[in-house]
mmCIF file of C-alpha atoms in Angstrom:
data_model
loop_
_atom_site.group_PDB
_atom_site.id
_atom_site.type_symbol
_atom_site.label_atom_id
_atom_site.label_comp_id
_atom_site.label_asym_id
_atom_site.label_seq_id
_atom_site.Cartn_x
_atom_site.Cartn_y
_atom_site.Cartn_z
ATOM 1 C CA UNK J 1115 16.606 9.217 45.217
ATOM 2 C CA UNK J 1116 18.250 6.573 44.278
ATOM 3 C CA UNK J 1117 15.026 4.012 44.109
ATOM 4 C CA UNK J 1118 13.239 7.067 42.207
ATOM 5 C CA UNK J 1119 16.416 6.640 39.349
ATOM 6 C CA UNK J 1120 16.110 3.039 39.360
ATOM 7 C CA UNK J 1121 12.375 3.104 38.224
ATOM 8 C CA UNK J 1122 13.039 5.643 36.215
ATOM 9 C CA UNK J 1123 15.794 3.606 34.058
ATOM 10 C CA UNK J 1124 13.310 0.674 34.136
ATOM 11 C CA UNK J 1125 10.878 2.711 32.167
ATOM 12 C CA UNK J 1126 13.122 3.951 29.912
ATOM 13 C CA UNK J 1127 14.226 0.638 29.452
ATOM 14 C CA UNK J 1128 10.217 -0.660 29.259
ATOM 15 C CA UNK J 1129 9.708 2.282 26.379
ATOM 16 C CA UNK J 1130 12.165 1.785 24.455
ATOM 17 C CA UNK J 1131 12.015 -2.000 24.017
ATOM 18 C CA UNK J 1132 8.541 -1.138 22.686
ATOM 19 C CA UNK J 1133 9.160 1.560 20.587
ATOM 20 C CA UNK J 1134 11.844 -1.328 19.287
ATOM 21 C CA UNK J 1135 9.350 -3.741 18.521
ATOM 22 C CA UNK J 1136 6.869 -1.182 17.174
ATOM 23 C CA UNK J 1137 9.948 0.823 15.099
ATOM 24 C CA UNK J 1138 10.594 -1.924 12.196
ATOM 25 C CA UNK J 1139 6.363 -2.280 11.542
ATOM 26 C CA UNK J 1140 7.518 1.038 9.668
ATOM 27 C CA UNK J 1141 9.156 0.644 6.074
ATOM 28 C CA UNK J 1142 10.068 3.252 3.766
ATOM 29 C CA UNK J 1143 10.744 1.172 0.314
ATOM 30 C CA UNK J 1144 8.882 -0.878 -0.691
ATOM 31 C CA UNK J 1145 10.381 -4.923 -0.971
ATOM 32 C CA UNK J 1146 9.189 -7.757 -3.419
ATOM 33 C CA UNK J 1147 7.473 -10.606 -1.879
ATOM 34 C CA UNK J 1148 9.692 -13.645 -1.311
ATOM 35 C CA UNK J 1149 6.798 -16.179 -2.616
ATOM 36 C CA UNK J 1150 6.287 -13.325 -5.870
ATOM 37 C CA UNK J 1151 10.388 -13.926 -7.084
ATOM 38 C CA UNK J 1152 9.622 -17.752 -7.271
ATOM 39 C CA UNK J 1153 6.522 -17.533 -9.294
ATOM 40 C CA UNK J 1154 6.620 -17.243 -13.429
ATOM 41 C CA UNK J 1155 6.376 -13.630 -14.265
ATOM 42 C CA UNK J 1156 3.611 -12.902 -15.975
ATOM 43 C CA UNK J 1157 4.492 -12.154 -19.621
ATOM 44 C CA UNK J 1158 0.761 -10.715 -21.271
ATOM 45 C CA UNK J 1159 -1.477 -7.953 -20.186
ATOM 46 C CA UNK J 1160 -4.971 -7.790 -19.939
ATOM 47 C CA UNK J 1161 -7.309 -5.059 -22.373
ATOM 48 C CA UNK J 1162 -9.431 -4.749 -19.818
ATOM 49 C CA UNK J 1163 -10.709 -4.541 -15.941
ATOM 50 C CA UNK J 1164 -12.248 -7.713 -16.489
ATOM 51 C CA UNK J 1165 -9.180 -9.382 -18.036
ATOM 52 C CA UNK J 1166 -6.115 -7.978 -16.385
ATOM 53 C CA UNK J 1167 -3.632 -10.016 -15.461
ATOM 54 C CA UNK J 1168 -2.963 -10.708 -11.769
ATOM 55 C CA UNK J 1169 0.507 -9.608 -10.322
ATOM 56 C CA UNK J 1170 2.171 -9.675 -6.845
ATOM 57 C CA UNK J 1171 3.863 -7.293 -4.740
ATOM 58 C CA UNK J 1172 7.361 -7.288 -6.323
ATOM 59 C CA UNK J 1173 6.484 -9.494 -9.263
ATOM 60 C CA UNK J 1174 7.401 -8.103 -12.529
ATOM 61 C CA UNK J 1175 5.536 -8.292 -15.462
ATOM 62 C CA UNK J 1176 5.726 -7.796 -19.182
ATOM 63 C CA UNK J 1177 3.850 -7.496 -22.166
ATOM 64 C CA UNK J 1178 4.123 -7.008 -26.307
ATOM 65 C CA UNK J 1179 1.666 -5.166 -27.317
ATOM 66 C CA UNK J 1180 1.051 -2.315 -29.966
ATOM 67 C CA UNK J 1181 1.154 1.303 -29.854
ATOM 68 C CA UNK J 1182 -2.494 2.663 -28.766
ATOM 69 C CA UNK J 1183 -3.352 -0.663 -26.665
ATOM 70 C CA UNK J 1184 -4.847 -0.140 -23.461
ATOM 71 C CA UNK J 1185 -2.596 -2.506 -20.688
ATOM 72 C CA UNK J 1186 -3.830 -4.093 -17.343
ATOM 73 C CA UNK J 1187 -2.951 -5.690 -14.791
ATOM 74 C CA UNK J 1188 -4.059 -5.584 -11.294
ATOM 75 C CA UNK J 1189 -2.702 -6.681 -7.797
ATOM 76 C CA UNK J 1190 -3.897 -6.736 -3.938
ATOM 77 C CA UNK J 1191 -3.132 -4.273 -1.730
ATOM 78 C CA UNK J 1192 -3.999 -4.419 1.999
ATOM 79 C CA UNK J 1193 -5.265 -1.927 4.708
ATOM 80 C CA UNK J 1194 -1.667 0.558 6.006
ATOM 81 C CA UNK J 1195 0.153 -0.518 2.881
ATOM 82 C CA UNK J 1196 1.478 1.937 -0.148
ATOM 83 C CA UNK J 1197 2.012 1.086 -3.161
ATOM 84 C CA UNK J 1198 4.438 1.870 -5.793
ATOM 85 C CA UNK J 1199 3.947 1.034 -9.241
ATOM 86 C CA UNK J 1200 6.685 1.324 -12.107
ATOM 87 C CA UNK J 1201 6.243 1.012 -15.524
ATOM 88 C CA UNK J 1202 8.766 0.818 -18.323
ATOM 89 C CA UNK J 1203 7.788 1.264 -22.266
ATOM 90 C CA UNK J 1204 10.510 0.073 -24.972
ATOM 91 C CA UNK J 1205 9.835 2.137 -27.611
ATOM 92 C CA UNK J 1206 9.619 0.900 -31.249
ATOM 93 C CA UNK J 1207 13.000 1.115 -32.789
ATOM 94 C CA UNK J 1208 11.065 2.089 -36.591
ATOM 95 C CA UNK J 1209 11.096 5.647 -37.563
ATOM 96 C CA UNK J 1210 8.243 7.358 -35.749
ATOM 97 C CA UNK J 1211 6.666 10.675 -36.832
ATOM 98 C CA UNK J 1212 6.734 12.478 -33.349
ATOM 99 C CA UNK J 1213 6.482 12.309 -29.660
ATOM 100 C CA UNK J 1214 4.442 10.299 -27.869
ATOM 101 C CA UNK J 1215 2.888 10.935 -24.411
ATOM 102 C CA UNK J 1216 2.292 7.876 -21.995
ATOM 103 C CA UNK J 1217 0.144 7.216 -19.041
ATOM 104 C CA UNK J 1218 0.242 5.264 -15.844
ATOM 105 C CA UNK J 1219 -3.601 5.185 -14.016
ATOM 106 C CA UNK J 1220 -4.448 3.290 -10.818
ATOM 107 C CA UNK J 1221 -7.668 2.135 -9.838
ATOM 108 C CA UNK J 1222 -9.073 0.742 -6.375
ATOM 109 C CA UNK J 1223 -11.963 -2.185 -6.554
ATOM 110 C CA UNK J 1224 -14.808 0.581 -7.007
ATOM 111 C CA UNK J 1225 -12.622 1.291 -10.741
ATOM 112 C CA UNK J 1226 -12.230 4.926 -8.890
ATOM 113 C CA UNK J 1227 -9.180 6.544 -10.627
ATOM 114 C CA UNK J 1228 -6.423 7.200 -7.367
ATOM 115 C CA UNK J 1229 -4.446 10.241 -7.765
ATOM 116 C CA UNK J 1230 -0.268 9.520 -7.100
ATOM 117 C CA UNK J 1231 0.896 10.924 -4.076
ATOM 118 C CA UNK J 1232 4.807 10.515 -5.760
ATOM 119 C CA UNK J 1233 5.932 9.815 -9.031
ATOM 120 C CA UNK J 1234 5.610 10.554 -12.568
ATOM 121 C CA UNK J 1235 2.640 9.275 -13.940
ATOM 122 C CA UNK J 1236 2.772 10.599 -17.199
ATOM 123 C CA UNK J 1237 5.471 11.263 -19.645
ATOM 124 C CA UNK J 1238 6.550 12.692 -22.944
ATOM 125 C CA UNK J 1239 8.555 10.623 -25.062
ATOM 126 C CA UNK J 1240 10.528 12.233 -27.895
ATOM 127 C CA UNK J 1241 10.591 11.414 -31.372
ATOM 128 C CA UNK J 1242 14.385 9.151 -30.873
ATOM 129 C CA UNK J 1243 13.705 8.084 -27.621
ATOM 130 C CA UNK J 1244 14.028 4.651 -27.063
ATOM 131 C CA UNK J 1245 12.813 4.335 -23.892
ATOM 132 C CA UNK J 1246 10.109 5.732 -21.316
ATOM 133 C CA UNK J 1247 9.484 5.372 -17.854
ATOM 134 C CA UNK J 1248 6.509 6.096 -15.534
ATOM 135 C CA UNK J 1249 6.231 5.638 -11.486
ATOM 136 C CA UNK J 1250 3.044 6.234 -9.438
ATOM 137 C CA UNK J 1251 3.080 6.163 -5.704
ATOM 138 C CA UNK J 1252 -0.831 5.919 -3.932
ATOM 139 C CA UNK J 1253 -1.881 7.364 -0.687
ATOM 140 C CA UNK J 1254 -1.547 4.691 2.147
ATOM 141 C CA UNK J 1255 -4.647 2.272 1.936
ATOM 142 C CA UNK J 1256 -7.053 2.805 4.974
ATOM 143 C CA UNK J 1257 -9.310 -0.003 6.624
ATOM 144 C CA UNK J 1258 -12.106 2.333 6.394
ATOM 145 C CA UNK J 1259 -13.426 5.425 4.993
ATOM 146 C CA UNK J 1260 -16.676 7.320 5.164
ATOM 147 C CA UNK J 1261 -18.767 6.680 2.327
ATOM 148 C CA UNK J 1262 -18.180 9.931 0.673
ATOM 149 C CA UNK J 1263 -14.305 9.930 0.856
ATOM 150 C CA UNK J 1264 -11.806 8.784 -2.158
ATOM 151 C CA UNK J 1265 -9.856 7.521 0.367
ATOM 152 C CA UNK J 1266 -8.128 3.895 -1.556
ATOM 153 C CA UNK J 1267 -9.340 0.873 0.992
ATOM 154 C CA UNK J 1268 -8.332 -2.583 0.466
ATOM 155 C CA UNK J 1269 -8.799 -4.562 -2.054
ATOM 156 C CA UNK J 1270 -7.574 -4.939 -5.953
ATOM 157 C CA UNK J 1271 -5.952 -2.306 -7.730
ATOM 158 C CA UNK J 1272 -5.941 -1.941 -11.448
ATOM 159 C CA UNK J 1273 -2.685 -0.764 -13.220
ATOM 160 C CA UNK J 1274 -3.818 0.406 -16.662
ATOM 161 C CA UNK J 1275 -1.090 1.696 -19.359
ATOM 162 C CA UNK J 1276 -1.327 3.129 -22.793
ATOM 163 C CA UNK J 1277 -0.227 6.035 -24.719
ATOM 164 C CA UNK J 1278 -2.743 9.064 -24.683
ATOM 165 C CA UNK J 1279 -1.523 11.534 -27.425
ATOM 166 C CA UNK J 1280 0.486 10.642 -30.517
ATOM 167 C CA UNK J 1281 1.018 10.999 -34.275
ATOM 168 C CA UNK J 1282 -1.669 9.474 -35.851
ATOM 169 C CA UNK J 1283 0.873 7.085 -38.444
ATOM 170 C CA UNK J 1284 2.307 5.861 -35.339
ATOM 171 C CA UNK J 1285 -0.720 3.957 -34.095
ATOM 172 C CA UNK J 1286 -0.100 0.174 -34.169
ATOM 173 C CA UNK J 1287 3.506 0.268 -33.448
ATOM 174 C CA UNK J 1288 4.764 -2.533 -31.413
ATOM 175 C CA UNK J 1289 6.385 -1.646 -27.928
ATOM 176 C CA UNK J 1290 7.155 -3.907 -25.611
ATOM 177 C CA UNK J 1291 5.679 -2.812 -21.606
ATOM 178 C CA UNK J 1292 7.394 -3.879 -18.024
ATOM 179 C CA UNK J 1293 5.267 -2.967 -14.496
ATOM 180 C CA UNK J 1294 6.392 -3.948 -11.003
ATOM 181 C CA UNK J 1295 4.252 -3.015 -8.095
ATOM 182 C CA UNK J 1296 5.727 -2.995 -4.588
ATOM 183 C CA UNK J 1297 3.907 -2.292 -0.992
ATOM 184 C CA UNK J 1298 5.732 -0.658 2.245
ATOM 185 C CA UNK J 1299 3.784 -0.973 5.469
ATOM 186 C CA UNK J 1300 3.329 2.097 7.102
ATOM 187 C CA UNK J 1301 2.709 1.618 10.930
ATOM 188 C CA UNK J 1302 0.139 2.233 13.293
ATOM 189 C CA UNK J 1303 1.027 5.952 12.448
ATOM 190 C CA UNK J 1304 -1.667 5.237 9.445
ATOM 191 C CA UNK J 1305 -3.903 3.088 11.184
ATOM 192 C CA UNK J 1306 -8.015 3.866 11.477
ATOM 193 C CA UNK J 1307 -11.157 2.746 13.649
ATOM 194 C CA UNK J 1308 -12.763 0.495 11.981
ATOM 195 C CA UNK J 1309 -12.741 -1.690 8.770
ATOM 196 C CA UNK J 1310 -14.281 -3.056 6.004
ATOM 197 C CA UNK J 1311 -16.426 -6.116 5.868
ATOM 198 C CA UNK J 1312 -14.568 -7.444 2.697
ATOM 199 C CA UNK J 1313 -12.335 -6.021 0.743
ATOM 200 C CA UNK J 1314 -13.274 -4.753 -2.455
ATOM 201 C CA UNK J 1315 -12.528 -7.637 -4.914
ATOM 202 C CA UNK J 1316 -14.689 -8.643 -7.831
ATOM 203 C CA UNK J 1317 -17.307 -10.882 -6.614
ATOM 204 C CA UNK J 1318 -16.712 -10.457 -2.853
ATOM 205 C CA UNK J 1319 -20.655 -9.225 -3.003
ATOM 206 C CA UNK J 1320 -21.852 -11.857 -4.733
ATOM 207 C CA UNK J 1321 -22.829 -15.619 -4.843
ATOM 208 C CA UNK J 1322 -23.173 -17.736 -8.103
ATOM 209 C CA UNK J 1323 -25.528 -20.348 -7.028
ATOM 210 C CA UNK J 1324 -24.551 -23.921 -7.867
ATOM 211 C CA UNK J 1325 -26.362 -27.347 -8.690
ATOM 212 C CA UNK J 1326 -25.639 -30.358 -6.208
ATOM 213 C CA UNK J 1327 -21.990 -31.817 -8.000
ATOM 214 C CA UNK J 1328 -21.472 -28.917 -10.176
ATOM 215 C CA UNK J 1329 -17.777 -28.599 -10.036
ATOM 216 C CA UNK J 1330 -16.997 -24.862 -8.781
ATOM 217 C CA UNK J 1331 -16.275 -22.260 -11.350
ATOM 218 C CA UNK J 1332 -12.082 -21.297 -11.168
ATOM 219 C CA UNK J 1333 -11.364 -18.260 -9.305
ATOM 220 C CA UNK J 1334 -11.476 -15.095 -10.932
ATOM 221 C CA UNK J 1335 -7.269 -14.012 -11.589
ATOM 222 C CA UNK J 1336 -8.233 -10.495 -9.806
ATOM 223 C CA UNK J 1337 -9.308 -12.580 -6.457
ATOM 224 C CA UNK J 1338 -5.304 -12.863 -5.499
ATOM 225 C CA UNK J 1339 -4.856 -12.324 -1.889
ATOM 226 C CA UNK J 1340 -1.607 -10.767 -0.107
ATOM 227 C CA UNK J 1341 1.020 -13.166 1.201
ATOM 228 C CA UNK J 1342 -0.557 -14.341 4.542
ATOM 229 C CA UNK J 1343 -4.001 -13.053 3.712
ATOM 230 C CA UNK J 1344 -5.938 -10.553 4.263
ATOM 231 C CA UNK J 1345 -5.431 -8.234 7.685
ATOM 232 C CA UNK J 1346 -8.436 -7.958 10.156
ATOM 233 C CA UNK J 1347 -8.014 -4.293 10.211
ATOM 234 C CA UNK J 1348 -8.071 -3.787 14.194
ATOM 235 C CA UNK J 1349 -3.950 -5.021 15.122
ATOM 236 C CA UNK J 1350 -1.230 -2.503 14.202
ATOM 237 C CA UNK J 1351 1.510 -1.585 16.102
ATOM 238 C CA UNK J 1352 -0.255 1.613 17.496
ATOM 239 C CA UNK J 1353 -1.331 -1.100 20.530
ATOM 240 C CA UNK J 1354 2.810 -0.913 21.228
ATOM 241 C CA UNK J 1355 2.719 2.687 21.384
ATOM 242 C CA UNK J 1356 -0.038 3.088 23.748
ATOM 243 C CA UNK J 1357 1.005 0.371 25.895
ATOM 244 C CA UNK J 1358 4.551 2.180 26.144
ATOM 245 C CA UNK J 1359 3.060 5.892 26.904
ATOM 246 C CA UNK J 1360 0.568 3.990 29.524
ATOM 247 C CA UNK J 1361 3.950 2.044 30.981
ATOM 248 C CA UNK J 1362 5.652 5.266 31.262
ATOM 249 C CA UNK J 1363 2.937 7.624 32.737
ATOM 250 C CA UNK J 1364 2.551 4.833 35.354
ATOM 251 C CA UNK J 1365 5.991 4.556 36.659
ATOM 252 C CA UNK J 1366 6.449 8.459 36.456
ATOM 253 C CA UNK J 1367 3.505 8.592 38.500
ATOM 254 C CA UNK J 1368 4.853 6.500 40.990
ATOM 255 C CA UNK J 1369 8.480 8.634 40.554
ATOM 256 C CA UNK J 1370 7.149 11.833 41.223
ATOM 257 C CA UNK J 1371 4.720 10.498 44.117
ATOM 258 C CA UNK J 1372 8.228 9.351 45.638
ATOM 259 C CA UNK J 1373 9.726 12.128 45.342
ATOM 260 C CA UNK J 1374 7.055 14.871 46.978
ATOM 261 C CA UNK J 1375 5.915 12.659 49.513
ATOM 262 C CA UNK J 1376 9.309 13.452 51.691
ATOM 263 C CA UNK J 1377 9.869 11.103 55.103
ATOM 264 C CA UNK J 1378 6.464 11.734 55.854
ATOM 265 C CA UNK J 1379 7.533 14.174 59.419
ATOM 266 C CA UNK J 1380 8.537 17.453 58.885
ATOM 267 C CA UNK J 1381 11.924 18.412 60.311
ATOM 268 C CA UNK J 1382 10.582 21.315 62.281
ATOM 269 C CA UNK J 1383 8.790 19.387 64.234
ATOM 270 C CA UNK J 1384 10.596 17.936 67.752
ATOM 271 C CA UNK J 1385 11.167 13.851 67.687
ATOM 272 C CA UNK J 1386 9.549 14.027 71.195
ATOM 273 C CA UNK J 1387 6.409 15.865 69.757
#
């Protein structure tokens, strides 16, 4: 008995050092990017999906801009991440003739509109406020989909931001606009077979075709990559977890074949026999 409780503290001990490696792959907040913080912040916004302005995870960014513009910006986000986008709208300090109701939209890289999982994506803004703010929380990216699915997959996703109903004298207004995006990793709990060839960023299907000593054309803003690059899709800490519940079936295996396999010569029967 006492072998049988040693091997089953050394697979306790195996499964939990593990599930400690696997645990911290896990995050519930979302937390800027080191390299992001020492970067300018961008301080204009884009007016369209072709011009928005790249961003990082945990970058802020600003923009002056007038009442009724349409805002973008857009940022990579990589398979078993969520992201969390906030926006903040300074509203003009003039008289205005109403309230004012804004919007926060995300796109993936097919421009499909992702519903928010969390948040408050749109907002009414009274007629003295001085001040609105909007947060949208996506569904966790996946490495793959089926064609048919909405699921968001990796690649760049478009923060757009404007006001969608208002007094019509308040058009043209200036306000001045804040976003910061973060991404959480959400474990192997959220990982899928499979995964995309390329994730979907403008021009990842494409090739401009160039004369001998043509100098190449600058990268497009919207081709930003996460810190370290893009993941291969197959590696998440699921592995950990199966390795673990494969450890410990093993050795209980082995426990429980100690245990009922006795001294191997029933006590009935005579030494002698």
């Amino acid at each position: 008995m006492c072998t049988v409780r040693r091997m089953l503290m050394t697979a306790a001990l195996a499964g939990a050092g593990l599930l400690g490696v696997a645990g911290p792959a896990v995050a519930d907040t979302a937390t800027p990017s080191p390299s992001a913080s020492t970067e300018a912040a961008p301080t204009e916004a884009g007016t369209s999906f072709r011009t928005a302005t790249a961003i990082k995870s945990g970058q802020p960014a600003t923009a002056d801009a007038s009442t009724g513009d349409y805002l973008y910006w857009v940022l990579p986000v990589d398979a078993g991440q969520r992201a969390t986008v906030k926006a903040t709208v300074t509203l003009p300090t003039a008289a205005r003739h109403g309230a004012a109701t804004w919007q926060l939209d995300v796109y993936d890289g097919l421009r499909r509109r992702q519903p928010c999982k969390y948040g408050a994506p749109t907002k009414a803004a009274a007629q003295d406020a001085g001040s609105v703010e909007l947060t949208c929380t996506l569904r966790t990216v996946r490495a793959w989909a089926e064609p048919w699915a909405n699921d968001p997959l990796p690649g760049s996703y478009y923060v757009r931001l404007t006001v969608v109903d208002l007094p019509q004298e308040d058009l043209g207004l200036p306000v001045h606009a804040k976003v910061e995006a973060g991404t959480a990793d959400q474990g192997g709990s959220q990982a899928v077979d499979g995964t995309l060839a390329a994730p979907l960023v403008p021009g990842a299907g494409t090739a401009t075709p160039q004369s001998d000593g043509a100098t190449p054309s600058p990268r497009p803003a919207a081709m930003a990559e996460p810190d370290g690059g893009w993941s291969s899709g197959w590696w998440s800490d699921r592995w950990l977890w199966t390795a673990a519940g494969g450890l410990l079936a093993a050795l209980g295996g082995i426990a429980g074949y100690s245990v009922t396999r006795g001294s191997g010569r029933p006590s009935r029967v005579p030494p002698g026999a």
